GROMACS .gro file of C-alpha atoms in nm:
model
  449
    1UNK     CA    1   0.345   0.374   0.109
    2UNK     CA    2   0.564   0.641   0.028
    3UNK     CA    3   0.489   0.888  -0.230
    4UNK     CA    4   0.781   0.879  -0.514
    5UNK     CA    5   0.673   1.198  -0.798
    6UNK     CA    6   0.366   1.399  -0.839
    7UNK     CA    7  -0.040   1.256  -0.841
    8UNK     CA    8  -0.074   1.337  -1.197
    9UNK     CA    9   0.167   1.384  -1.562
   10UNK     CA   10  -0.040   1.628  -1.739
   11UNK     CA   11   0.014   1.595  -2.094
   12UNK     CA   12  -0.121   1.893  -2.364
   13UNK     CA   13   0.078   2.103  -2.627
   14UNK     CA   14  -0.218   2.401  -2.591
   15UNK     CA   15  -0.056   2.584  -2.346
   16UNK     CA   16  -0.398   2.755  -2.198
   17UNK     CA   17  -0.554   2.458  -2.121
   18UNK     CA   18  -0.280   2.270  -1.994
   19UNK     CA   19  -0.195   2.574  -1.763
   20UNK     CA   20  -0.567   2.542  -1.672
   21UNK     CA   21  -0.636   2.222  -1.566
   22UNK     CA   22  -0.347   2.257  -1.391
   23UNK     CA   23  -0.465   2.509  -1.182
   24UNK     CA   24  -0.805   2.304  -1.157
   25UNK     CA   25  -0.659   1.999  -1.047
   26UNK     CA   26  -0.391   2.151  -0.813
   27UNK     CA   27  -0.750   2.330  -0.642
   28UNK     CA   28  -0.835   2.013  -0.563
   29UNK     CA   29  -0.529   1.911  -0.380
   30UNK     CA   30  -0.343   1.725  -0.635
   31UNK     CA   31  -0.012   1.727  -0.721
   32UNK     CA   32   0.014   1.791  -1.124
   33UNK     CA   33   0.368   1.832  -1.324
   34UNK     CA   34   0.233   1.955  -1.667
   35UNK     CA   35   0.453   1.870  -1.993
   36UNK     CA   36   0.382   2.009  -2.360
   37UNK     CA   37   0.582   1.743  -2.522
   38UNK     CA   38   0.540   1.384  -2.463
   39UNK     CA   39   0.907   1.300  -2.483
   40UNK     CA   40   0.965   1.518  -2.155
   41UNK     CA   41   0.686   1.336  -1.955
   42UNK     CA   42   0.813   0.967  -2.091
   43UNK     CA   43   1.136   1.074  -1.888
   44UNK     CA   44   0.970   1.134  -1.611
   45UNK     CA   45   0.778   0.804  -1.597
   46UNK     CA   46   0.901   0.465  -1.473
   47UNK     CA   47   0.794   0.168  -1.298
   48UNK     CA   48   0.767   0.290  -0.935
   49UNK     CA   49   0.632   0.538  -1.029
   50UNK     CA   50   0.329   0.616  -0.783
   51UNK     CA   51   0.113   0.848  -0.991
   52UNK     CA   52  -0.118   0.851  -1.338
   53UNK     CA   53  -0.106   0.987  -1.655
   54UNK     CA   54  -0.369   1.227  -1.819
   55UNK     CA   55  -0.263   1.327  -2.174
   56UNK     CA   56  -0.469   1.483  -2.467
   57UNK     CA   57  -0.509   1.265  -2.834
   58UNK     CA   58  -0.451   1.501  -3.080
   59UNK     CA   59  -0.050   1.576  -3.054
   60UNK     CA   60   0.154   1.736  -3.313
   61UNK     CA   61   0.481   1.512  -3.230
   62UNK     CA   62   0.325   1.215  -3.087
   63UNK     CA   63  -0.044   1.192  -3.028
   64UNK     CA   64  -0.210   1.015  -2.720
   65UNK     CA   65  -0.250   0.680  -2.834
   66UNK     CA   66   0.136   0.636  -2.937
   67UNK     CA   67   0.226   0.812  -2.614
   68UNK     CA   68   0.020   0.545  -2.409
   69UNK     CA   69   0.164   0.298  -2.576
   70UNK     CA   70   0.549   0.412  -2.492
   71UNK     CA   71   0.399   0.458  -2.125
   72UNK     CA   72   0.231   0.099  -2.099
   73UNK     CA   73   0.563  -0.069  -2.195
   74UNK     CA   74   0.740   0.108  -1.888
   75UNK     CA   75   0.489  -0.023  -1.647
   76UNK     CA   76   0.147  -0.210  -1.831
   77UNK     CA   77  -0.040  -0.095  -1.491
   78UNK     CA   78   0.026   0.230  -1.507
   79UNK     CA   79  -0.336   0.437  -1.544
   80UNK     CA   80  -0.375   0.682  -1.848
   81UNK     CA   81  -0.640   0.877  -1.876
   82UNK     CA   82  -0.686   1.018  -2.227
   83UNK     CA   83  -0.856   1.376  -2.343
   84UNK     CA   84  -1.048   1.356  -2.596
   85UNK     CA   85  -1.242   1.562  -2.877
   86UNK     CA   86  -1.598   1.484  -3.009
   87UNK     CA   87  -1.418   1.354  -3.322
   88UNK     CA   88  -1.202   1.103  -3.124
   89UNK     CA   89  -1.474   0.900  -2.927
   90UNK     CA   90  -1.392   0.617  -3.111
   91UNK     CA   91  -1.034   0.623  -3.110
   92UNK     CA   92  -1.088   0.637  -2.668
   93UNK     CA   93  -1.271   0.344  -2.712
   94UNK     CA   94  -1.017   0.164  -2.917
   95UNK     CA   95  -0.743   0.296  -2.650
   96UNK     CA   96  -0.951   0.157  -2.349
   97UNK     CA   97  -0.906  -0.180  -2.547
   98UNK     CA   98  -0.510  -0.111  -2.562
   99UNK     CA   99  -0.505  -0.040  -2.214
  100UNK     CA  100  -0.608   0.241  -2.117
  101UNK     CA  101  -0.795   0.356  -1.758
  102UNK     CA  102  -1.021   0.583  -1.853
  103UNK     CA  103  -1.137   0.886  -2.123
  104UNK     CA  104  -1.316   1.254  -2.065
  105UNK     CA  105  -1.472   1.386  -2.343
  106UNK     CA  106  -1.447   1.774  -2.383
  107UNK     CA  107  -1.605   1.960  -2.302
  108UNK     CA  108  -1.577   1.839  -1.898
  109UNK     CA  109  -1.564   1.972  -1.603
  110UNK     CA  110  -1.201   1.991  -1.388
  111UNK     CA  111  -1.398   1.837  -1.070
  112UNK     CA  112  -1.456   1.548  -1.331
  113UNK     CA  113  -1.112   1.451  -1.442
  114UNK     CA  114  -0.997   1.472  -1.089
  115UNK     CA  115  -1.287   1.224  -0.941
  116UNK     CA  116  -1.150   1.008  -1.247
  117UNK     CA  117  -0.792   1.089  -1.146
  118UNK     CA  118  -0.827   0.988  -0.772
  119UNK     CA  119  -0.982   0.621  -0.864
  120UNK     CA  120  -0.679   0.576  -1.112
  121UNK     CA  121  -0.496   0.720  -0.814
  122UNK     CA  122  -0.628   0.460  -0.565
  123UNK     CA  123  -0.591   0.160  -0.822
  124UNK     CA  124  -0.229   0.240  -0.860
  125UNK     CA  125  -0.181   0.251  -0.523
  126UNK     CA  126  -0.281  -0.100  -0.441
  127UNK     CA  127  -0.088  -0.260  -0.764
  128UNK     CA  128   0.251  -0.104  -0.619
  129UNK     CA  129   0.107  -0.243  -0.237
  130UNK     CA  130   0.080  -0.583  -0.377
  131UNK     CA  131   0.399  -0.579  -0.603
  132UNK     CA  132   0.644  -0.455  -0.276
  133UNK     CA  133   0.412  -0.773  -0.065
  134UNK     CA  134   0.524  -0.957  -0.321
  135UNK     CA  135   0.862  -0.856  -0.330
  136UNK     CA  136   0.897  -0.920   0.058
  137UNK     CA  137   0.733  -1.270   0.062
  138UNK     CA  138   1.015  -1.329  -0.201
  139UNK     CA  139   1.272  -1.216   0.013
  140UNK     CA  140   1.235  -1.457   0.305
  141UNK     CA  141   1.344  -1.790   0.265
  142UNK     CA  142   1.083  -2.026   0.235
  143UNK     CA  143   1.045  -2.200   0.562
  144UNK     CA  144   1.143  -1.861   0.712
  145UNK     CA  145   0.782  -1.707   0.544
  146UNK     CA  146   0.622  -1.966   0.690
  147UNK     CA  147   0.751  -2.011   1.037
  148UNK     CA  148   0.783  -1.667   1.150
  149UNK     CA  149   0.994  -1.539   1.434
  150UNK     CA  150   1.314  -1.424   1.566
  151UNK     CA  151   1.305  -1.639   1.935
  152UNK     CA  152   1.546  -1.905   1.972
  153UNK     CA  153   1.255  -2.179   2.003
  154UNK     CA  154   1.123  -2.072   1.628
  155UNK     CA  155   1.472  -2.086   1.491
  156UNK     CA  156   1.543  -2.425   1.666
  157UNK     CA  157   1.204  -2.525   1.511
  158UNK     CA  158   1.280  -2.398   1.130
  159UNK     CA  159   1.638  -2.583   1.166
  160UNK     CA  160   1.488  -2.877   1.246
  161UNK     CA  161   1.226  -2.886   0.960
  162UNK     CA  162   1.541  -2.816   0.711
  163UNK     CA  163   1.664  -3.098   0.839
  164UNK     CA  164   1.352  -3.359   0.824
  165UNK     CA  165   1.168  -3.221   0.533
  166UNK     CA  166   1.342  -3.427   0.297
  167UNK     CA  167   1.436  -3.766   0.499
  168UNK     CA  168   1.054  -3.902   0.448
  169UNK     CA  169   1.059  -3.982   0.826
  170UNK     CA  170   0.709  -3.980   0.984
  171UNK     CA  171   0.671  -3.718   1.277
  172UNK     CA  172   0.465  -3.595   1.500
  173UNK     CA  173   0.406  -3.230   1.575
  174UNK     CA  174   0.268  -3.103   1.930
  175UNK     CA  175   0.122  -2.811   1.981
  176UNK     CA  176  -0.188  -2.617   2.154
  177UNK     CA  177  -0.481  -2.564   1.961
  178UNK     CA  178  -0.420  -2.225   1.696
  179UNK     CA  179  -0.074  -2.278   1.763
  180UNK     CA  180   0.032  -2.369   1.396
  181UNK     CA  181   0.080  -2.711   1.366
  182UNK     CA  182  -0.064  -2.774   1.021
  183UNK     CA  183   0.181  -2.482   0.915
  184UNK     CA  184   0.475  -2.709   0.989
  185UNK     CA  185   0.308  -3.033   0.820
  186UNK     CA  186   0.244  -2.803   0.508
  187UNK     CA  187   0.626  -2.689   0.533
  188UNK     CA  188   0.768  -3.039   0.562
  189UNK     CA  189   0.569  -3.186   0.284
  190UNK     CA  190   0.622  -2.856   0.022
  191UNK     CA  191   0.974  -2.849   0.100
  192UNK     CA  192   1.047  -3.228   0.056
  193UNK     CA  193   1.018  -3.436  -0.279
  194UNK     CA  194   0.711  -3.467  -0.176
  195UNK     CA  195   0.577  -3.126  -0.281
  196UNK     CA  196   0.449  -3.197  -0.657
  197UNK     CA  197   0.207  -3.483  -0.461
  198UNK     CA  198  -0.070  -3.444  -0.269
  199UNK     CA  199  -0.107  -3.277   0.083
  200UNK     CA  200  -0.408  -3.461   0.255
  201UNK     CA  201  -0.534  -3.353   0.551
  202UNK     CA  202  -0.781  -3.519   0.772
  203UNK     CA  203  -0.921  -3.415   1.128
  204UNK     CA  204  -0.927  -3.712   1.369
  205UNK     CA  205  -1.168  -3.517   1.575
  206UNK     CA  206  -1.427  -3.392   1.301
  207UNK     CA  207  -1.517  -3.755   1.126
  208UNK     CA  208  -1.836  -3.965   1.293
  209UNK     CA  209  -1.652  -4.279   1.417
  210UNK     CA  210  -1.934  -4.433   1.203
  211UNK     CA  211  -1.743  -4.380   0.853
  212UNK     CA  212  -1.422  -4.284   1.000
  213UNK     CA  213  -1.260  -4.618   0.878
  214UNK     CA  214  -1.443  -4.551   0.511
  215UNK     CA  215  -1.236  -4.213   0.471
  216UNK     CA  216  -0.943  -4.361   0.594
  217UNK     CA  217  -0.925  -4.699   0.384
  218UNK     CA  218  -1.212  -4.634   0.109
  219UNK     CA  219  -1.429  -4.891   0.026
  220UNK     CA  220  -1.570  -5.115  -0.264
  221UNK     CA  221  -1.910  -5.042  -0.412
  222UNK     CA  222  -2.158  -5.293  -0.201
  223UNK     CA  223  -1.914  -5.313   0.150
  224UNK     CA  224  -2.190  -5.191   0.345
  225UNK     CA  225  -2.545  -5.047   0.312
  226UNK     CA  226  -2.549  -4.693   0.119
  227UNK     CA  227  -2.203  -4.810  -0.037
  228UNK     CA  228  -2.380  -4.751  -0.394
  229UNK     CA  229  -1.994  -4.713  -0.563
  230UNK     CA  230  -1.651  -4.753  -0.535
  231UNK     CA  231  -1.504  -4.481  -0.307
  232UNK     CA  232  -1.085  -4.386  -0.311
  233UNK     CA  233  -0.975  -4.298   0.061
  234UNK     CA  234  -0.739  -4.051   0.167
  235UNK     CA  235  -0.446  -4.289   0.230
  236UNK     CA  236  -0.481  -4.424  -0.105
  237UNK     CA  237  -0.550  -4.025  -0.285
  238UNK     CA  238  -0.269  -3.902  -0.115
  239UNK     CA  239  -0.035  -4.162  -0.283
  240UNK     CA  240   0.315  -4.060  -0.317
  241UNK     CA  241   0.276  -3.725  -0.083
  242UNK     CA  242   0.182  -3.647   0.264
  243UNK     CA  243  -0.113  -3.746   0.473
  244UNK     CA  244  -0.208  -3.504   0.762
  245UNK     CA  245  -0.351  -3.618   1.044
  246UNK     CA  246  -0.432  -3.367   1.318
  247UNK     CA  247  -0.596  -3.402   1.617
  248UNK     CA  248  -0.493  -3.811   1.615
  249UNK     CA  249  -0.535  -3.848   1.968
  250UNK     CA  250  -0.936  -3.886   1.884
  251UNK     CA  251  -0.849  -4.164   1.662
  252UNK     CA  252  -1.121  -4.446   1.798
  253UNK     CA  253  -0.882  -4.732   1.929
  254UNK     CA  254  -1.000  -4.975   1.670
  255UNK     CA  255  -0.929  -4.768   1.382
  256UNK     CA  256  -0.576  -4.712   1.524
  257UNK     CA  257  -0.497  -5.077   1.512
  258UNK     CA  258  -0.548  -5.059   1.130
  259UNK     CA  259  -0.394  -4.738   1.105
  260UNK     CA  260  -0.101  -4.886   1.259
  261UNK     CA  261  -0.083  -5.191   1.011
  262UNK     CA  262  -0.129  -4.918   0.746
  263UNK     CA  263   0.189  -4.737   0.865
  264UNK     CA  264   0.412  -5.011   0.922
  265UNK     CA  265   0.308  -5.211   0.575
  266UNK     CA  266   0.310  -4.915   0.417
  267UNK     CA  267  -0.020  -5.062   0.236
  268UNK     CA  268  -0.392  -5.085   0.267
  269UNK     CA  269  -0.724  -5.275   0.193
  270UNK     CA  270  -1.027  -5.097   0.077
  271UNK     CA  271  -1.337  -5.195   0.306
  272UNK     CA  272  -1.526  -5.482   0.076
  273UNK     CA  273  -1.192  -5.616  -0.054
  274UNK     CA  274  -0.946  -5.851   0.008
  275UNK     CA  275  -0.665  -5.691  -0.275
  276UNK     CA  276  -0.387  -5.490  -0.070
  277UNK     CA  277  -0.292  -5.200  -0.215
  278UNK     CA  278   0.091  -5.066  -0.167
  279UNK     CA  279   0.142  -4.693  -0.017
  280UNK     CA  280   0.399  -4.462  -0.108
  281UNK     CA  281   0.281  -4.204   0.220
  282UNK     CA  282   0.462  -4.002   0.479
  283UNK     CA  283   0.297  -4.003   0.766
  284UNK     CA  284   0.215  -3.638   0.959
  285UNK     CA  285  -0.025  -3.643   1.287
  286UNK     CA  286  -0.064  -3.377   1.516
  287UNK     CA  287  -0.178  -3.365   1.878
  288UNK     CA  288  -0.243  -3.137   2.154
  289UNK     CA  289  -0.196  -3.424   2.413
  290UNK     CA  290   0.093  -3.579   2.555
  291UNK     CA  291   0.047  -3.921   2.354
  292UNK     CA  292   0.265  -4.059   2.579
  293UNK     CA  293   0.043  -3.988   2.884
  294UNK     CA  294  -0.256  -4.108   2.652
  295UNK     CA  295  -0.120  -4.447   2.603
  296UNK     CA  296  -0.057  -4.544   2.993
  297UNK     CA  297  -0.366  -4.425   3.024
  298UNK     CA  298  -0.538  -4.648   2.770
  299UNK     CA  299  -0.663  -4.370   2.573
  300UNK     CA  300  -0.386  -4.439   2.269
  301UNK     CA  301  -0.172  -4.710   2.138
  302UNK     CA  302   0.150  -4.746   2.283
  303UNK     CA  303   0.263  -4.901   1.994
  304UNK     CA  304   0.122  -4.649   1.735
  305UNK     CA  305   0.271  -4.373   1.941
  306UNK     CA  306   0.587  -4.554   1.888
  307UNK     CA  307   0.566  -4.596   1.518
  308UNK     CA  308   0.502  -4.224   1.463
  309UNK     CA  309   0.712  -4.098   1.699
  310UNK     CA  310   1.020  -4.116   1.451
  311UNK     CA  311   1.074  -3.763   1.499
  312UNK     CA  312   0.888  -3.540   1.701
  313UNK     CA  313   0.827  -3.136   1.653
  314UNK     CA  314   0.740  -2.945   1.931
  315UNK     CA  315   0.573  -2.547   1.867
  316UNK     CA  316   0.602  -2.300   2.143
  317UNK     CA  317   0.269  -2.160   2.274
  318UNK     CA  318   0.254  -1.774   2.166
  319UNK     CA  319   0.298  -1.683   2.530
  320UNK     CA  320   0.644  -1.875   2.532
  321UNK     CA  321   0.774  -1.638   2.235
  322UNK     CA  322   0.632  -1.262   2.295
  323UNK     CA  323   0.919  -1.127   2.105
  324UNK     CA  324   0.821  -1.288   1.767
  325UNK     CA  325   0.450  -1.127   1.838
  326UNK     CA  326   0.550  -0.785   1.710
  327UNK     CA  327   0.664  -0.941   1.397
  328UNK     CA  328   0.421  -1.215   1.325
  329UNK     CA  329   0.154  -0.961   1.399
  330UNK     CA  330   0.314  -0.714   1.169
  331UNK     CA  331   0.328  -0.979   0.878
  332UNK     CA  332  -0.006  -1.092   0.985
  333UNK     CA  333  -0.094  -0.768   0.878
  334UNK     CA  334   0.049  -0.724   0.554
  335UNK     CA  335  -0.142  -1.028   0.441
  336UNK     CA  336  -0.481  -0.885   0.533
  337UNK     CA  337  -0.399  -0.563   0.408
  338UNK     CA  338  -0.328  -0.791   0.056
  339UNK     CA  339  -0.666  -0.989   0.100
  340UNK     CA  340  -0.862  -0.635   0.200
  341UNK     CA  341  -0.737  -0.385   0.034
  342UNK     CA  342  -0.690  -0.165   0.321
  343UNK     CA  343  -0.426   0.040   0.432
  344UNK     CA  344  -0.243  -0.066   0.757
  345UNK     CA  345  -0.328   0.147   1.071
  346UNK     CA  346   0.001   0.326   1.251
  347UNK     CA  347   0.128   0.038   1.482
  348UNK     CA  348   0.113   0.228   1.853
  349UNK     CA  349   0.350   0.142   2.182
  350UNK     CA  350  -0.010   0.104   2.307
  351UNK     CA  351  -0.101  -0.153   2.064
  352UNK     CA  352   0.237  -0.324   2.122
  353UNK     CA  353   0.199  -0.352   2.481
  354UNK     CA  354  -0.098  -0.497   2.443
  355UNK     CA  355  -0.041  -0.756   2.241
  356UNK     CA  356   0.242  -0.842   2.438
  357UNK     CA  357   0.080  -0.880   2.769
  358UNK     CA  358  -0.212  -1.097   2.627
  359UNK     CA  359  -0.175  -1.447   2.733
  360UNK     CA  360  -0.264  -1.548   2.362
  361UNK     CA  361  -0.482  -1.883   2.443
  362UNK     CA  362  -0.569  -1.970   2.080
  363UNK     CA  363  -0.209  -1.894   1.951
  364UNK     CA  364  -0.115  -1.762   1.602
  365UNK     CA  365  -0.483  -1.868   1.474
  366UNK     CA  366  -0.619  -1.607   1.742
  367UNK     CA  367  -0.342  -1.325   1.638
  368UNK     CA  368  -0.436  -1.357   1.258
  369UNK     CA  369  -0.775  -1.315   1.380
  370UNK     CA  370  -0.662  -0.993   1.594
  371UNK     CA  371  -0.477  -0.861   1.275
  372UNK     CA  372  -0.761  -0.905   1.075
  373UNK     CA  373  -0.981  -0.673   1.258
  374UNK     CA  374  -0.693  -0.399   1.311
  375UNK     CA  375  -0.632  -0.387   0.946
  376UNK     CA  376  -1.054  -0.377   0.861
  377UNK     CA  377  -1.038  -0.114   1.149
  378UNK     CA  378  -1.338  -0.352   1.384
  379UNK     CA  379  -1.061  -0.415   1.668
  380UNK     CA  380  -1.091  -0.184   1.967
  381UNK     CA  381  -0.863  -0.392   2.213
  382UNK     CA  382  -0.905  -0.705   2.416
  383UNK     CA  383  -1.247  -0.781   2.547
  384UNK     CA  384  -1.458  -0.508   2.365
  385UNK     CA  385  -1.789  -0.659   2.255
  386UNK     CA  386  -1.770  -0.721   1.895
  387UNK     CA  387  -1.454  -0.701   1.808
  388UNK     CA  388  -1.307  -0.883   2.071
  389UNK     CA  389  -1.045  -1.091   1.960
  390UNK     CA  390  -1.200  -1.406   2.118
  391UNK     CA  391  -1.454  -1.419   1.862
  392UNK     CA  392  -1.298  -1.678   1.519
  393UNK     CA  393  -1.490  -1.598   1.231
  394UNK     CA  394  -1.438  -1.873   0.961
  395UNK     CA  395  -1.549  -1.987   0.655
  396UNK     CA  396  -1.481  -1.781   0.287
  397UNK     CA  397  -1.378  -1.433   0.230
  398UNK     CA  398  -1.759  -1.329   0.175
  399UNK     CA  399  -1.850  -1.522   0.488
  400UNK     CA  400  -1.604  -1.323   0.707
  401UNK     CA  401  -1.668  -0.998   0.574
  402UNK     CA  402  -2.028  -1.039   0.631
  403UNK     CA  403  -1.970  -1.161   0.982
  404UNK     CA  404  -1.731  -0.846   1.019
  405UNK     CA  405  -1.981  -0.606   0.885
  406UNK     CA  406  -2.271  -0.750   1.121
  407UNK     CA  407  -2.030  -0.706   1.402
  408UNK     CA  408  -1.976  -0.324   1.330
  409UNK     CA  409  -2.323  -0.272   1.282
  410UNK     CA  410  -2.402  -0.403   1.610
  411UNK     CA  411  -2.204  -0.257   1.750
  412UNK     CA  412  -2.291   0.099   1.640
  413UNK     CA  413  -2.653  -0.017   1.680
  414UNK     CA  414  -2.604  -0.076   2.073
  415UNK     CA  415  -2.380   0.210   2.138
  416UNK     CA  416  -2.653   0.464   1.958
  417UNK     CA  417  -2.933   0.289   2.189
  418UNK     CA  418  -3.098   0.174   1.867
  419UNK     CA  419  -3.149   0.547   1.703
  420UNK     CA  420  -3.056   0.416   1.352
  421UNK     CA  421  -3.036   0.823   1.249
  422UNK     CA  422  -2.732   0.749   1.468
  423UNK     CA  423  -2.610   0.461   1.314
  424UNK     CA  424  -2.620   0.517   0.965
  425UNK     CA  425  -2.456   0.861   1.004
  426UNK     CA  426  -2.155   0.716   1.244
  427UNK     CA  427  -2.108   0.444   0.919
  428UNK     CA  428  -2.128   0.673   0.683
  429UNK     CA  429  -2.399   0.564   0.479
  430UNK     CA  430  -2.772   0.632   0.369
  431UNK     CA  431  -3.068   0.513   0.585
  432UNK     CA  432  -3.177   0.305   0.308
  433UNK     CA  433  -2.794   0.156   0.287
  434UNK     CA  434  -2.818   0.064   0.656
  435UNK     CA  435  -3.167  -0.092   0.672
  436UNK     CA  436  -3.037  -0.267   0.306
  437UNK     CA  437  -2.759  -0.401   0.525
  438UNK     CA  438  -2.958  -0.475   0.827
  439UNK     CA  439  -3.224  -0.721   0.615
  440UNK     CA  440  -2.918  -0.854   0.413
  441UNK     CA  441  -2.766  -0.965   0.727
  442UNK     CA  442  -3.042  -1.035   0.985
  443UNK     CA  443  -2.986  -0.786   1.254
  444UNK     CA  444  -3.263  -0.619   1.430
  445UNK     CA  445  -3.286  -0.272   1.598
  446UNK     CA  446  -3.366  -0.361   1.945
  447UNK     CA  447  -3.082  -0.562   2.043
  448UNK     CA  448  -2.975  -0.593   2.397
  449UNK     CA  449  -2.725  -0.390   2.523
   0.00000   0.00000   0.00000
């Protein structure tokens, strides 16, 4: 992000000290514009700006506290860091409950305020980071931020959702597996009437056949054995939205029969009962397959095929579209720099060619993945052990990150032979932070190279 002013406003009407800390501060490569009168700095502060604020309490014209305040309605986030005499402890604690980042009670040292000064520094940073991510996600139009792309294939594909979002036709939306297809289901339902409903999703492929039926249809307390209670299924929760279902061509063929009376009667039965409930449901399934090929083979109904085939979406394979790579990647990016925290690594010709002569097989899902590791600085190009981008780490934010930080560790661990002196002073860290690590996340010394 580009720098717009100086690190620090240095607030003080004692001219010695003010010239001093100055000095100080400037000695430890900051950048400090030093004011005697709180009016001046207030004209030098506004909302971009990129910097904090370090100003004494005890003012003749204004003191510290009214001063913060002026500041905090400019920008609420920006970080003031008051000065403060023995006799004013109390007031810094009442300012830190107005809003303020930090005090340093005199007598301090310089090397103090400016450790202080650089974590006020970083938080800053990161607000303004999110604010212009922000700001760009709110530039895009909305089926443009989610279907990302420049190739004529993408733009075909965001014209057509415009047009089908809000007809409540059924479709069906092929794709290869990472490719993005639950991206475009999401799009058509939140940019229909649909949106204030519910978006259920359910994976054909990931449900026992064994209670596949139960999910589907819901059933009364007593149907079967274990049936203790009355369960709701997703047709019937998703009432009034959308219901998702990818991966339909591992629907068992029974269950497509019903599935198929569902759809066309736009109503269901619970299993257990005999009372048919109406559906107000747009149907969304998603394959991989040629459904048509599936159903002369036998493996799918011809006639469900039919039913859903109202409209049909097709999404290019990654290695169909290498000119929207650069920018998906590069918005790919931004998001994990958001989720992070980290700053975004220079993008390199090398790194471009590379990700454009990668044949991409798991799609978008496998270039998030790639992004991901650039951004948390684990990717070392295609193929490279650990942070190959092969590998899909799932699951929540802590999940990944631990996953992430085993794979660096590993790494490190193999490529020092297993000297852990090695290791912990490549990461940065203490031995005792690095065998901490090592228990916490089940890695021994002696792996295999």
């Amino acid at each position: 992000m580009t720098q717009s002013g100086p690190d620090i406003l240095l607030v003080d009407d004692d001219d010695d000290l003010r010239h001093a800390l100055r000095q100080g501060l400037e000695l430890d490569d900051l950048d400090v514009v030093d004011f005697k009168r709180p009016s001046d700095a207030l004209e030098a502060i506004h909302r971009d700006f990129t910097g904090a604020v370090v100003s004494d309490i005890r003012m003749p014209e204004m003191d510290g506290m009214q001063f913060m305040a002026r500041v905090l309605e400019l920008d609420p986030a920006i970080p003031v860091i008051l000065v403060t005499g023995h006799g004013d402890i109390q007031i810094a604690v009442d300012a830190m409950r107005e809003g303020a980042y930090d005090f340093i009670p005199k007598p301090f040292r310089v090397q103090d305020l400016g450790a202080v000064t650089r974590r006020a520094l970083e938080k800053r940073r990161l607000v303004l980071e999110n604010r212009i991510l922000r700001s760009e996600l709110d530039a895009v139009s909305g089926i443009a931020e989610r279907i990302v792309g420049r190739s004529p294939a993408i733009a075909a594909l965001r014209d057509e959702i415009e047009l089908v979002a809000d007809t409540g036709a059924d479709v069906i939306v092929i794709g290869e597996t990472g490719a993005g297809k639950e991206v475009v289901a999401r799009a058509l339902h939140d940019f229909s009437p649909r949106a204030t409903s519910s978006f259920v999703a359910l994976n054909c492929a990931a449900l026992p056949p064994d209670i596949f039926e139960s999910e589907l249809f819901g059933h009364e307390a007593g149907a079967f054995t274990g049936a203790s209670k009355q369960r709701i299924g997703k047709l019937e929760h998703a009432d009034g939205g959308t219901v998702f279902l990818d991966e339909i061509e591992s629907m068992p063929l029974d269950l497509q029969a019903k599935l198929l009376r569902a759809i066309e009667e736009r109503a269901i039965e619970r299993l257990g009962s005999n009372k048919r409930i109406p559906l107000d449901v747009r149907f969304i399934a998603a394959t991989k397959s040629d459904l048509s090929q599936e159903a002369k083979a036998g493996r799918f109904r011809a006639d469900l095929f039919y039913r859903l085939n109202v409209v049909s979406l097709s999404i290019p394979p990654l290695r169909d579209r290498r000119e929207d790579i650069p920018l998906l990647f590069e918005r790919l990016a931004r998001l994990a720099r958001a989720r992070y925290r980290r700053e975004i690594p220079e993008f390199t010709p090398s790194l471009e060619r590379q990700l454009l002569a990668h044949e991409w097989p798991g799609n978008v899902r496998e270039l998030r993945n790639v992004a991901d590791r650039w951004v948390l600085g684990l990717w070392n190009g295609f193929g490279n052990g650990a942070a190959s981008a092969g590998e899909d780490f799932g699951g929540p934010l802590s999940d990944r990150m631990a996953a992430f930080e085993r794979a660096v560790i590993e790494a490190e661990i193999r490529k020092a032979g297993g000297k852990l002196k090695d290791v912990h002073e490549a990461l940065g860290i203490s031995r005792k932070g690095l065998y901490d690590k090592m228990r916490k996340l089940g890695i021994a010394s002696d792996l295999d190279g």
